[in-house]
Amino acid sequence: MNGALTRAFYGDLMNSFPPVCGIVAEYNPFHSGHMFHIRRTRESLGGDAVIVCVMSGNFVQRGDFAVLDKYARAETAVRGGADLVLELPLAAALSSAEGFARGAVALLHGIGCRYLSFGAETADISLVQQAAEALNALPPAAGNRSGLSYAAYRQQELTALNPAAAALLTSPNNTLGIEYCRALRDFPMQPLAVARRGAGHDEAAPADGFASASLLRGYLREGGEERCAPYLPESSIEVWRREKARGAAPVTLPEGAMLTLLRAALFRGALATGSADGFDERCAAAVYSAVSFSDAVEKAQTRRFPAARVRRTLLRAALGISPDASPLPSYARVLAFSARGRTLLRRQDGLPLIVKPVTEKQLPDALQPSLRLDAFADDLFGLARPAPLPGGEHYRKTPFHLT
């Protein structure tokens, strides 16, 4: 069979399966707005659509510990309508919006998704794509001497080309949607935009029955899960109460321990990103003079260096993630799946699949450094629980299976 016939054969074979759609998320925690997004996505593609979620693991993009273990959060997603939850590579989860999106889209493409669904304040997919194309056409920002952050500088440059598209960058969800579409030039899928409803990313007041994840995290960490009840699916509440009862939640960044790791990284010369804008020096000075992780962030952040960038950089240094670590996946770690998700997994023959972590040592030697880093990160997360875990818990975890 020649190449053209092979592509045609496999194209027809893939089209005979239900549509497979990817969603990128953190589910920190999984709330009613997330369930609404999954339902709307399935409605747009048909009831037999397979929904694959790529989710940040125990560490999230704003440079923090997740409020709840990744396996428990993946369980809430599958109970809320997802069919398969895969872990976003650690280097991607702690990257800028561009690296975060690129790693997630590559993983979804590698698992066989034909569609990519994302929530956005502006569900005009053509405008989102215009913004993506315009950003792709911009020259590198190496010459930014404006004193603005990278994101603000990029928005300023885009305004001159397409003011309507540039206006989208004022919203975090629109920004991620644009980055997903930018990544689609290398990992082609059909984008679907679902209009977000309810409170915005950091809004304190819930609206239309939906609350922001940041508000809910605050409630949960303060012990006020009853205040979250109107905004969480019942299954999410059940999982949270179960995990809290066993000392697994809420998880909060351990300020002193993280500063200790940062001081060690500074001593080894590992607290560096290669940035030429004075950022590394500022972070190093902040770590040296700080008395906690948050204090270091406060000392290092400026208008040009936003807190989120500082937090990600410091957390990457504490974990030992190389500044040049690729956000692209070299394997796919399964966190949870339904019966439909299991069927999709059985069809995979691309990226190495990790279903049971105990089998990781059987994977190629080239993957072992990344796998060991995953294990270290998970063990560190286990120490931040109300009831700390001994080392090695990473290898004892297995995915949640919804029967």
PDB file of N, CA, C and O in Angstrom, residues 114-179:
ATOM      1  N   ARG A 114      -9.172  15.164  17.412  1.00  0.00           N
ATOM      2  CA  ARG A 114      -9.425  15.892  16.162  1.00  0.00           C
ATOM      3  C   ARG A 114      -9.977  17.287  16.429  1.00  0.00           C
ATOM      4  O   ARG A 114     -10.020  18.117  15.538  1.00  0.00           O
ATOM      5  N   TYR A 115     -10.430  17.512  17.648  1.00  0.00           N
ATOM      6  CA  TYR A 115     -11.000  18.806  18.029  1.00  0.00           C
ATOM      7  C   TYR A 115     -10.341  19.274  19.316  1.00  0.00           C
ATOM      8  O   TYR A 115      -9.874  18.471  20.136  1.00  0.00           O
ATOM      9  N   LEU A 116     -10.341  20.596  19.503  1.00  0.00           N
ATOM     10  CA  LEU A 116      -9.844  21.202  20.734  1.00  0.00           C
ATOM     11  C   LEU A 116     -10.882  22.211  21.207  1.00  0.00           C
ATOM     12  O   LEU A 116     -11.200  23.162  20.493  1.00  0.00           O
ATOM     13  N   SER A 117     -11.418  21.999  22.387  1.00  0.00           N
ATOM     14  CA  SER A 117     -12.438  22.885  22.942  1.00  0.00           C
ATOM     15  C   SER A 117     -11.846  23.678  24.099  1.00  0.00           C
ATOM     16  O   SER A 117     -11.167  23.115  24.963  1.00  0.00           O
ATOM     17  N   PHE A 118     -12.112  24.979  24.115  1.00  0.00           N
ATOM     18  CA  PHE A 118     -11.638  25.809  25.215  1.00  0.00           C
ATOM     19  C   PHE A 118     -12.690  26.854  25.563  1.00  0.00           C
ATOM     20  O   PHE A 118     -13.505  27.249  24.726  1.00  0.00           O
ATOM     21  N   GLY A 119     -12.690  27.256  26.815  1.00  0.00           N
ATOM     22  CA  GLY A 119     -13.588  28.305  27.264  1.00  0.00           C
ATOM     23  C   GLY A 119     -12.951  29.668  27.067  1.00  0.00           C
ATOM     24  O   GLY A 119     -11.752  29.828  27.261  1.00  0.00           O
ATOM     25  N   ALA A 120     -13.748  30.638  26.675  1.00  0.00           N
ATOM     26  CA  ALA A 120     -13.239  31.985  26.452  1.00  0.00           C
ATOM     27  C   ALA A 120     -14.344  32.992  26.696  1.00  0.00           C
ATOM     28  O   ALA A 120     -15.528  32.695  26.517  1.00  0.00           O
ATOM     29  N   GLU A 121     -13.951  34.177  27.136  1.00  0.00           N
ATOM     30  CA  GLU A 121     -14.941  35.246  27.295  1.00  0.00           C
ATOM     31  C   GLU A 121     -15.492  35.663  25.942  1.00  0.00           C
ATOM     32  O   GLU A 121     -16.639  36.080  25.831  1.00  0.00           O
ATOM     33  N   THR A 122     -14.669  35.527  24.892  1.00  0.00           N
ATOM     34  CA  THR A 122     -15.090  35.830  23.527  1.00  0.00           C
ATOM     35  C   THR A 122     -15.120  34.529  22.750  1.00  0.00           C
ATOM     36  O   THR A 122     -14.060  33.962  22.458  1.00  0.00           O
ATOM     37  N   ALA A 123     -16.305  34.038  22.432  1.00  0.00           N
ATOM     38  CA  ALA A 123     -16.438  32.752  21.752  1.00  0.00           C
ATOM     39  C   ALA A 123     -16.445  32.899  20.233  1.00  0.00           C
ATOM     40  O   ALA A 123     -16.842  31.981  19.523  1.00  0.00           O
ATOM     41  N   ASP A 124     -16.014  34.057  19.719  1.00  0.00           N
ATOM     42  CA  ASP A 124     -15.888  34.290  18.281  1.00  0.00           C
ATOM     43  C   ASP A 124     -14.587  33.649  17.815  1.00  0.00           C
ATOM     44  O   ASP A 124     -13.511  34.241  17.915  1.00  0.00           O
ATOM     45  N   ILE A 125     -14.678  32.412  17.318  1.00  0.00           N
ATOM     46  CA  ILE A 125     -13.468  31.657  17.006  1.00  0.00           C
ATOM     47  C   ILE A 125     -12.671  32.323  15.900  1.00  0.00           C
ATOM     48  O   ILE A 125     -11.432  32.260  15.892  1.00  0.00           O
ATOM     49  N   SER A 126     -13.326  33.009  14.976  1.00  0.00           N
ATOM     50  CA  SER A 126     -12.598  33.659  13.895  1.00  0.00           C
ATOM     51  C   SER A 126     -11.721  34.793  14.435  1.00  0.00           C
ATOM     52  O   SER A 126     -10.581  34.982  13.983  1.00  0.00           O
ATOM     53  N   LEU A 127     -12.231  35.537  15.424  1.00  0.00           N
ATOM     54  CA  LEU A 127     -11.448  36.610  16.012  1.00  0.00           C
ATOM     55  C   LEU A 127     -10.282  36.054  16.821  1.00  0.00           C
ATOM     56  O   LEU A 127      -9.173  36.598  16.795  1.00  0.00           O
ATOM     57  N   VAL A 128     -10.528  34.966  17.529  1.00  0.00           N
ATOM     58  CA  VAL A 128      -9.446  34.316  18.282  1.00  0.00           C
ATOM     59  C   VAL A 128      -8.347  33.851  17.327  1.00  0.00           C
ATOM     60  O   VAL A 128      -7.152  34.019  17.598  1.00  0.00           O
ATOM     61  N   GLN A 129      -8.743  33.281  16.199  1.00  0.00           N
ATOM     62  CA  GLN A 129      -7.757  32.816  15.222  1.00  0.00           C
ATOM     63  C   GLN A 129      -7.008  33.983  14.581  1.00  0.00           C
ATOM     64  O   GLN A 129      -5.814  33.880  14.294  1.00  0.00           O
ATOM     65  N   GLN A 130      -7.704  35.093  14.347  1.00  0.00           N
ATOM     66  CA  GLN A 130      -7.027  36.286  13.831  1.00  0.00           C
ATOM     67  C   GLN A 130      -5.933  36.744  14.798  1.00  0.00           C
ATOM     68  O   GLN A 130      -4.826  37.106  14.383  1.00  0.00           O
ATOM     69  N   ALA A 131      -6.280  36.756  16.082  1.00  0.00           N
ATOM     70  CA  ALA A 131      -5.298  37.154  17.091  1.00  0.00           C
ATOM     71  C   ALA A 131      -4.112  36.192  17.094  1.00  0.00           C
ATOM     72  O   ALA A 131      -2.958  36.614  17.226  1.00  0.00           O
ATOM     73  N   ALA A 132      -4.394  34.894  16.964  1.00  0.00           N
ATOM     74  CA  ALA A 132      -3.321  33.897  16.943  1.00  0.00           C
ATOM     75  C   ALA A 132      -2.403  34.111  15.743  1.00  0.00           C
ATOM     76  O   ALA A 132      -1.170  34.077  15.862  1.00  0.00           O
ATOM     77  N   GLU A 133      -2.987  34.342  14.587  1.00  0.00           N
ATOM     78  CA  GLU A 133      -2.191  34.551  13.375  1.00  0.00           C
ATOM     79  C   GLU A 133      -1.365  35.837  13.480  1.00  0.00           C
ATOM     80  O   GLU A 133      -0.201  35.879  13.058  1.00  0.00           O
ATOM     81  N   ALA A 134      -1.977  36.881  14.051  1.00  0.00           N
ATOM     82  CA  ALA A 134      -1.255  38.147  14.203  1.00  0.00           C
ATOM     83  C   ALA A 134      -0.070  37.999  15.158  1.00  0.00           C
ATOM     84  O   ALA A 134       1.013  38.531  14.915  1.00  0.00           O
ATOM     85  N   LEU A 135      -0.272  37.263  16.251  1.00  0.00           N
ATOM     86  CA  LEU A 135       0.833  37.048  17.200  1.00  0.00           C
ATOM     87  C   LEU A 135       1.938  36.214  16.573  1.00  0.00           C
ATOM     88  O   LEU A 135       3.127  36.447  16.817  1.00  0.00           O
ATOM     89  N   ASN A 136       1.553  35.234  15.777  1.00  0.00           N
ATOM     90  CA  ASN A 136       2.564  34.414  15.109  1.00  0.00           C
ATOM     91  C   ASN A 136       3.406  35.241  14.146  1.00  0.00           C
ATOM     92  O   ASN A 136       4.562  34.899  13.863  1.00  0.00           O
ATOM     93  N   ALA A 137       2.817  36.323  13.645  1.00  0.00           N
ATOM     94  CA  ALA A 137       3.530  37.168  12.686  1.00  0.00           C
ATOM     95  C   ALA A 137       4.420  38.208  13.356  1.00  0.00           C
ATOM     96  O   ALA A 137       5.260  38.821  12.695  1.00  0.00           O
ATOM     97  N   LEU A 138       4.243  38.409  14.670  1.00  0.00           N
ATOM     98  CA  LEU A 138       5.062  39.403  15.363  1.00  0.00           C
ATOM     99  C   LEU A 138       6.510  38.936  15.472  1.00  0.00           C
ATOM    100  O   LEU A 138       6.765  37.743  15.677  1.00  0.00           O
ATOM    101  N   PRO A 139       7.467  39.849  15.390  1.00  0.00           N
ATOM    102  CA  PRO A 139       8.868  39.458  15.599  1.00  0.00           C
ATOM    103  C   PRO A 139       9.102  39.135  17.066  1.00  0.00           C
ATOM    104  O   PRO A 139       8.320  39.533  17.935  1.00  0.00           O
ATOM    105  N   PRO A 140      10.188  38.431  17.395  1.00  0.00           N
ATOM    106  CA  PRO A 140      10.498  38.140  18.803  1.00  0.00           C
ATOM    107  C   PRO A 140      10.604  39.423  19.610  1.00  0.00           C
ATOM    108  O   PRO A 140      10.975  40.478  19.094  1.00  0.00           O
ATOM    109  N   ALA A 141      10.292  39.309  20.911  1.00  0.00           N
ATOM    110  CA  ALA A 141      10.266  40.489  21.782  1.00  0.00           C
ATOM    111  C   ALA A 141      11.615  40.751  22.429  1.00  0.00           C
ATOM    112  O   ALA A 141      11.695  41.388  23.471  1.00  0.00           O
ATOM    113  N   ALA A 142      12.686  40.296  21.803  1.00  0.00           N
ATOM    114  CA  ALA A 142      14.003  40.440  22.415  1.00  0.00           C
ATOM    115  C   ALA A 142      14.386  41.903  22.620  1.00  0.00           C
ATOM    116  O   ALA A 142      15.162  42.237  23.506  1.00  0.00           O
ATOM    117  N   GLY A 143      13.816  42.773  21.804  1.00  0.00           N
ATOM    118  CA  GLY A 143      14.166  44.179  21.915  1.00  0.00           C
ATOM    119  C   GLY A 143      13.259  44.969  22.826  1.00  0.00           C
ATOM    120  O   GLY A 143      13.261  46.202  22.786  1.00  0.00           O
ATOM    121  N   ASN A 144      12.510  44.318  23.669  1.00  0.00           N
ATOM    122  CA  ASN A 144      11.590  45.008  24.568  1.00  0.00           C
ATOM    123  C   ASN A 144      12.352  45.785  25.632  1.00  0.00           C
ATOM    124  O   ASN A 144      12.915  45.212  26.553  1.00  0.00           O
ATOM    125  N   ARG A 145      12.365  47.091  25.494  1.00  0.00           N
ATOM    126  CA  ARG A 145      13.002  47.955  26.491  1.00  0.00           C
ATOM    127  C   ARG A 145      11.995  48.948  27.069  1.00  0.00           C
ATOM    128  O   ARG A 145      12.373  49.999  27.590  1.00  0.00           O
ATOM    129  N   SER A 146      10.719  48.583  26.967  1.00  0.00           N
ATOM    130  CA  SER A 146       9.662  49.506  27.377  1.00  0.00           C
ATOM    131  C   SER A 146       9.404  49.501  28.871  1.00  0.00           C
ATOM    132  O   SER A 146       8.703  50.362  29.388  1.00  0.00           O
ATOM    133  N   GLY A 147       9.946  48.508  29.574  1.00  0.00           N
ATOM    134  CA  GLY A 147       9.631  48.368  30.989  1.00  0.00           C
ATOM    135  C   GLY A 147       8.347  47.621  31.238  1.00  0.00           C
ATOM    136  O   GLY A 147       7.954  47.397  32.380  1.00  0.00           O
ATOM    137  N   LEU A 148       7.655  47.200  30.170  1.00  0.00           N
ATOM    138  CA  LEU A 148       6.425  46.440  30.298  1.00  0.00           C
ATOM    139  C   LEU A 148       6.737  44.958  30.443  1.00  0.00           C
ATOM    140  O   LEU A 148       7.803  44.485  30.041  1.00  0.00           O
ATOM    141  N   SER A 149       5.801  44.217  31.012  1.00  0.00           N
ATOM    142  CA  SER A 149       5.923  42.767  31.023  1.00  0.00           C
ATOM    143  C   SER A 149       5.848  42.257  29.586  1.00  0.00           C
ATOM    144  O   SER A 149       5.400  42.965  28.670  1.00  0.00           O
ATOM    145  N   TYR A 150       6.285  41.010  29.393  1.00  0.00           N
ATOM    146  CA  TYR A 150       6.231  40.424  28.053  1.00  0.00           C
ATOM    147  C   TYR A 150       4.807  40.440  27.515  1.00  0.00           C
ATOM    148  O   TYR A 150       4.570  40.792  26.351  1.00  0.00           O
ATOM    149  N   ALA A 151       3.831  40.067  28.352  1.00  0.00           N
ATOM    150  CA  ALA A 151       2.432  40.013  27.905  1.00  0.00           C
ATOM    151  C   ALA A 151       1.924  41.400  27.521  1.00  0.00           C
ATOM    152  O   ALA A 151       1.250  41.574  26.498  1.00  0.00           O
ATOM    153  N   ALA A 152       2.246  42.405  28.337  1.00  0.00           N
ATOM    154  CA  ALA A 152       1.782  43.761  28.046  1.00  0.00           C
ATOM    155  C   ALA A 152       2.460  44.306  26.793  1.00  0.00           C
ATOM    156  O   ALA A 152       1.826  44.996  25.978  1.00  0.00           O
ATOM    157  N   TYR A 153       3.741  44.020  26.638  1.00  0.00           N
ATOM    158  CA  TYR A 153       4.465  44.468  25.446  1.00  0.00           C
ATOM    159  C   TYR A 153       3.872  43.837  24.197  1.00  0.00           C
ATOM    160  O   TYR A 153       3.692  44.513  23.168  1.00  0.00           O
ATOM    161  N   ARG A 154       3.551  42.566  24.277  1.00  0.00           N
ATOM    162  CA  ARG A 154       2.978  41.868  23.126  1.00  0.00           C
ATOM    163  C   ARG A 154       1.606  42.434  22.764  1.00  0.00           C
ATOM    164  O   ARG A 154       1.264  42.597  21.594  1.00  0.00           O
ATOM    165  N   GLN A 155       0.801  42.750  23.790  1.00  0.00           N
ATOM    166  CA  GLN A 155      -0.504  43.341  23.526  1.00  0.00           C
ATOM    167  C   GLN A 155      -0.355  44.714  22.864  1.00  0.00           C
ATOM    168  O   GLN A 155      -1.096  45.069  21.954  1.00  0.00           O
ATOM    169  N   GLN A 156       0.628  45.473  23.319  1.00  0.00           N
ATOM    170  CA  GLN A 156       0.877  46.790  22.738  1.00  0.00           C
ATOM    171  C   GLN A 156       1.236  46.670  21.258  1.00  0.00           C
ATOM    172  O   GLN A 156       0.733  47.433  20.415  1.00  0.00           O
ATOM    173  N   GLU A 157       2.090  45.706  20.927  1.00  0.00           N
ATOM    174  CA  GLU A 157       2.495  45.505  19.542  1.00  0.00           C
ATOM    175  C   GLU A 157       1.324  45.036  18.688  1.00  0.00           C
ATOM    176  O   GLU A 157       1.169  45.462  17.542  1.00  0.00           O
ATOM    177  N   LEU A 158       0.490  44.151  19.244  1.00  0.00           N
ATOM    178  CA  LEU A 158      -0.638  43.617  18.489  1.00  0.00           C
ATOM    179  C   LEU A 158      -1.699  44.687  18.242  1.00  0.00           C
ATOM    180  O   LEU A 158      -2.382  44.666  17.213  1.00  0.00           O
ATOM    181  N   THR A 159      -1.839  45.633  19.165  1.00  0.00           N
ATOM    182  CA  THR A 159      -2.835  46.692  19.014  1.00  0.00           C
ATOM    183  C   THR A 159      -2.623  47.473  17.719  1.00  0.00           C
ATOM    184  O   THR A 159      -3.583  47.887  17.060  1.00  0.00           O
ATOM    185  N   ALA A 160      -1.363  47.653  17.358  1.00  0.00           N
ATOM    186  CA  ALA A 160      -1.062  48.388  16.130  1.00  0.00           C
ATOM    187  C   ALA A 160      -1.496  47.629  14.881  1.00  0.00           C
ATOM    188  O   ALA A 160      -1.766  48.233  13.839  1.00  0.00           O
ATOM    189  N   LEU A 161      -1.591  46.298  14.996  1.00  0.00           N
ATOM    190  CA  LEU A 161      -1.960  45.483  13.838  1.00  0.00           C
ATOM    191  C   LEU A 161      -3.448  45.175  13.787  1.00  0.00           C
ATOM    192  O   LEU A 161      -4.059  45.197  12.717  1.00  0.00           O
ATOM    193  N   ASN A 162      -4.027  44.876  14.949  1.00  0.00           N
ATOM    194  CA  ASN A 162      -5.425  44.453  14.988  1.00  0.00           C
ATOM    195  C   ASN A 162      -5.983  44.789  16.370  1.00  0.00           C
ATOM    196  O   ASN A 162      -5.926  43.966  17.283  1.00  0.00           O
ATOM    197  N   PRO A 163      -6.545  45.992  16.544  1.00  0.00           N
ATOM    198  CA  PRO A 163      -7.011  46.408  17.876  1.00  0.00           C
ATOM    199  C   PRO A 163      -8.053  45.474  18.479  1.00  0.00           C
ATOM    200  O   PRO A 163      -8.030  45.214  19.683  1.00  0.00           O
ATOM    201  N   ALA A 164      -8.977  44.969  17.650  1.00  0.00           N
ATOM    202  CA  ALA A 164     -10.019  44.080  18.175  1.00  0.00           C
ATOM    203  C   ALA A 164      -9.408  42.785  18.689  1.00  0.00           C
ATOM    204  O   ALA A 164      -9.802  42.274  19.746  1.00  0.00           O
ATOM    205  N   ALA A 165      -8.446  42.245  17.962  1.00  0.00           N
ATOM    206  CA  ALA A 165      -7.780  41.023  18.409  1.00  0.00           C
ATOM    207  C   ALA A 165      -6.949  41.288  19.658  1.00  0.00           C
ATOM    208  O   ALA A 165      -6.919  40.479  20.589  1.00  0.00           O
ATOM    209  N   ALA A 166      -6.275  42.437  19.705  1.00  0.00           N
ATOM    210  CA  ALA A 166      -5.454  42.773  20.863  1.00  0.00           C
ATOM    211  C   ALA A 166      -6.292  42.890  22.118  1.00  0.00           C
ATOM    212  O   ALA A 166      -5.830  42.550  23.220  1.00  0.00           O
ATOM    213  N   ALA A 167      -7.528  43.351  21.986  1.00  0.00           N
ATOM    214  CA  ALA A 167      -8.399  43.518  23.150  1.00  0.00           C
ATOM    215  C   ALA A 167      -8.685  42.189  23.839  1.00  0.00           C
ATOM    216  O   ALA A 167      -8.977  42.147  25.037  1.00  0.00           O
ATOM    217  N   LEU A 168      -8.585  41.090  23.096  1.00  0.00           N
ATOM    218  CA  LEU A 168      -8.841  39.773  23.689  1.00  0.00           C
ATOM    219  C   LEU A 168      -7.809  39.437  24.764  1.00  0.00           C
ATOM    220  O   LEU A 168      -8.091  38.661  25.680  1.00  0.00           O
ATOM    221  N   LEU A 169      -6.616  39.996  24.651  1.00  0.00           N
ATOM    222  CA  LEU A 169      -5.523  39.645  25.558  1.00  0.00           C
ATOM    223  C   LEU A 169      -5.699  40.208  26.961  1.00  0.00           C
ATOM    224  O   LEU A 169      -4.877  39.939  27.834  1.00  0.00           O
ATOM    225  N   THR A 170      -6.757  40.978  27.185  1.00  0.00           N
ATOM    226  CA  THR A 170      -7.014  41.489  28.533  1.00  0.00           C
ATOM    227  C   THR A 170      -7.615  40.425  29.432  1.00  0.00           C
ATOM    228  O   THR A 170      -7.691  40.611  30.643  1.00  0.00           O
ATOM    229  N   SER A 171      -8.041  39.296  28.863  1.00  0.00           N
ATOM    230  CA  SER A 171      -8.656  38.218  29.648  1.00  0.00           C
ATOM    231  C   SER A 171      -7.757  36.995  29.661  1.00  0.00           C
ATOM    232  O   SER A 171      -7.279  36.562  28.607  1.00  0.00           O
ATOM    233  N   PRO A 172      -7.518  36.386  30.846  1.00  0.00           N
ATOM    234  CA  PRO A 172      -6.655  35.196  30.908  1.00  0.00           C
ATOM    235  C   PRO A 172      -7.155  34.040  30.057  1.00  0.00           C
ATOM    236  O   PRO A 172      -6.361  33.352  29.412  1.00  0.00           O
ATOM    237  N   ASN A 173      -8.472  33.817  30.041  1.00  0.00           N
ATOM    238  CA  ASN A 173      -8.994  32.689  29.263  1.00  0.00           C
ATOM    239  C   ASN A 173      -8.900  32.946  27.776  1.00  0.00           C
ATOM    240  O   ASN A 173      -8.603  32.042  26.990  1.00  0.00           O
ATOM    241  N   ASN A 174      -9.166  34.171  27.345  1.00  0.00           N
ATOM    242  CA  ASN A 174      -8.960  34.508  25.940  1.00  0.00           C
ATOM    243  C   ASN A 174      -7.502  34.333  25.553  1.00  0.00           C
ATOM    244  O   ASN A 174      -7.182  33.834  24.471  1.00  0.00           O
ATOM    245  N   THR A 175      -6.600  34.759  26.434  1.00  0.00           N
ATOM    246  CA  THR A 175      -5.173  34.642  26.147  1.00  0.00           C
ATOM    247  C   THR A 175      -4.779  33.188  25.927  1.00  0.00           C
ATOM    248  O   THR A 175      -4.052  32.851  24.970  1.00  0.00           O
ATOM    249  N   LEU A 176      -5.255  32.298  26.791  1.00  0.00           N
ATOM    250  CA  LEU A 176      -4.951  30.880  26.609  1.00  0.00           C
ATOM    251  C   LEU A 176      -5.586  30.339  25.334  1.00  0.00           C
ATOM    252  O   LEU A 176      -4.963  29.555  24.606  1.00  0.00           O
ATOM    253  N   GLY A 177      -6.816  30.746  25.045  1.00  0.00           N
ATOM    254  CA  GLY A 177      -7.462  30.310  23.814  1.00  0.00           C
ATOM    255  C   GLY A 177      -6.657  30.695  22.589  1.00  0.00           C
ATOM    256  O   GLY A 177      -6.510  29.916  21.637  1.00  0.00           O
ATOM    257  N   ILE A 178      -6.130  31.920  22.600  1.00  0.00           N
ATOM    258  CA  ILE A 178      -5.286  32.374  21.495  1.00  0.00           C
ATOM    259  C   ILE A 178      -4.029  31.520  21.406  1.00  0.00           C
ATOM    260  O   ILE A 178      -3.604  31.124  20.310  1.00  0.00           O
ATOM    261  N   GLU A 179      -3.428  31.204  22.556  1.00  0.00           N
ATOM    262  CA  GLU A 179      -2.216  30.382  22.541  1.00  0.00           C
ATOM    263  C   GLU A 179      -2.510  28.975  22.043  1.00  0.00           C
ATOM    264  O   GLU A 179      -1.679  28.367  21.352  1.00  0.00           O
TER     265      GLU A 179
END
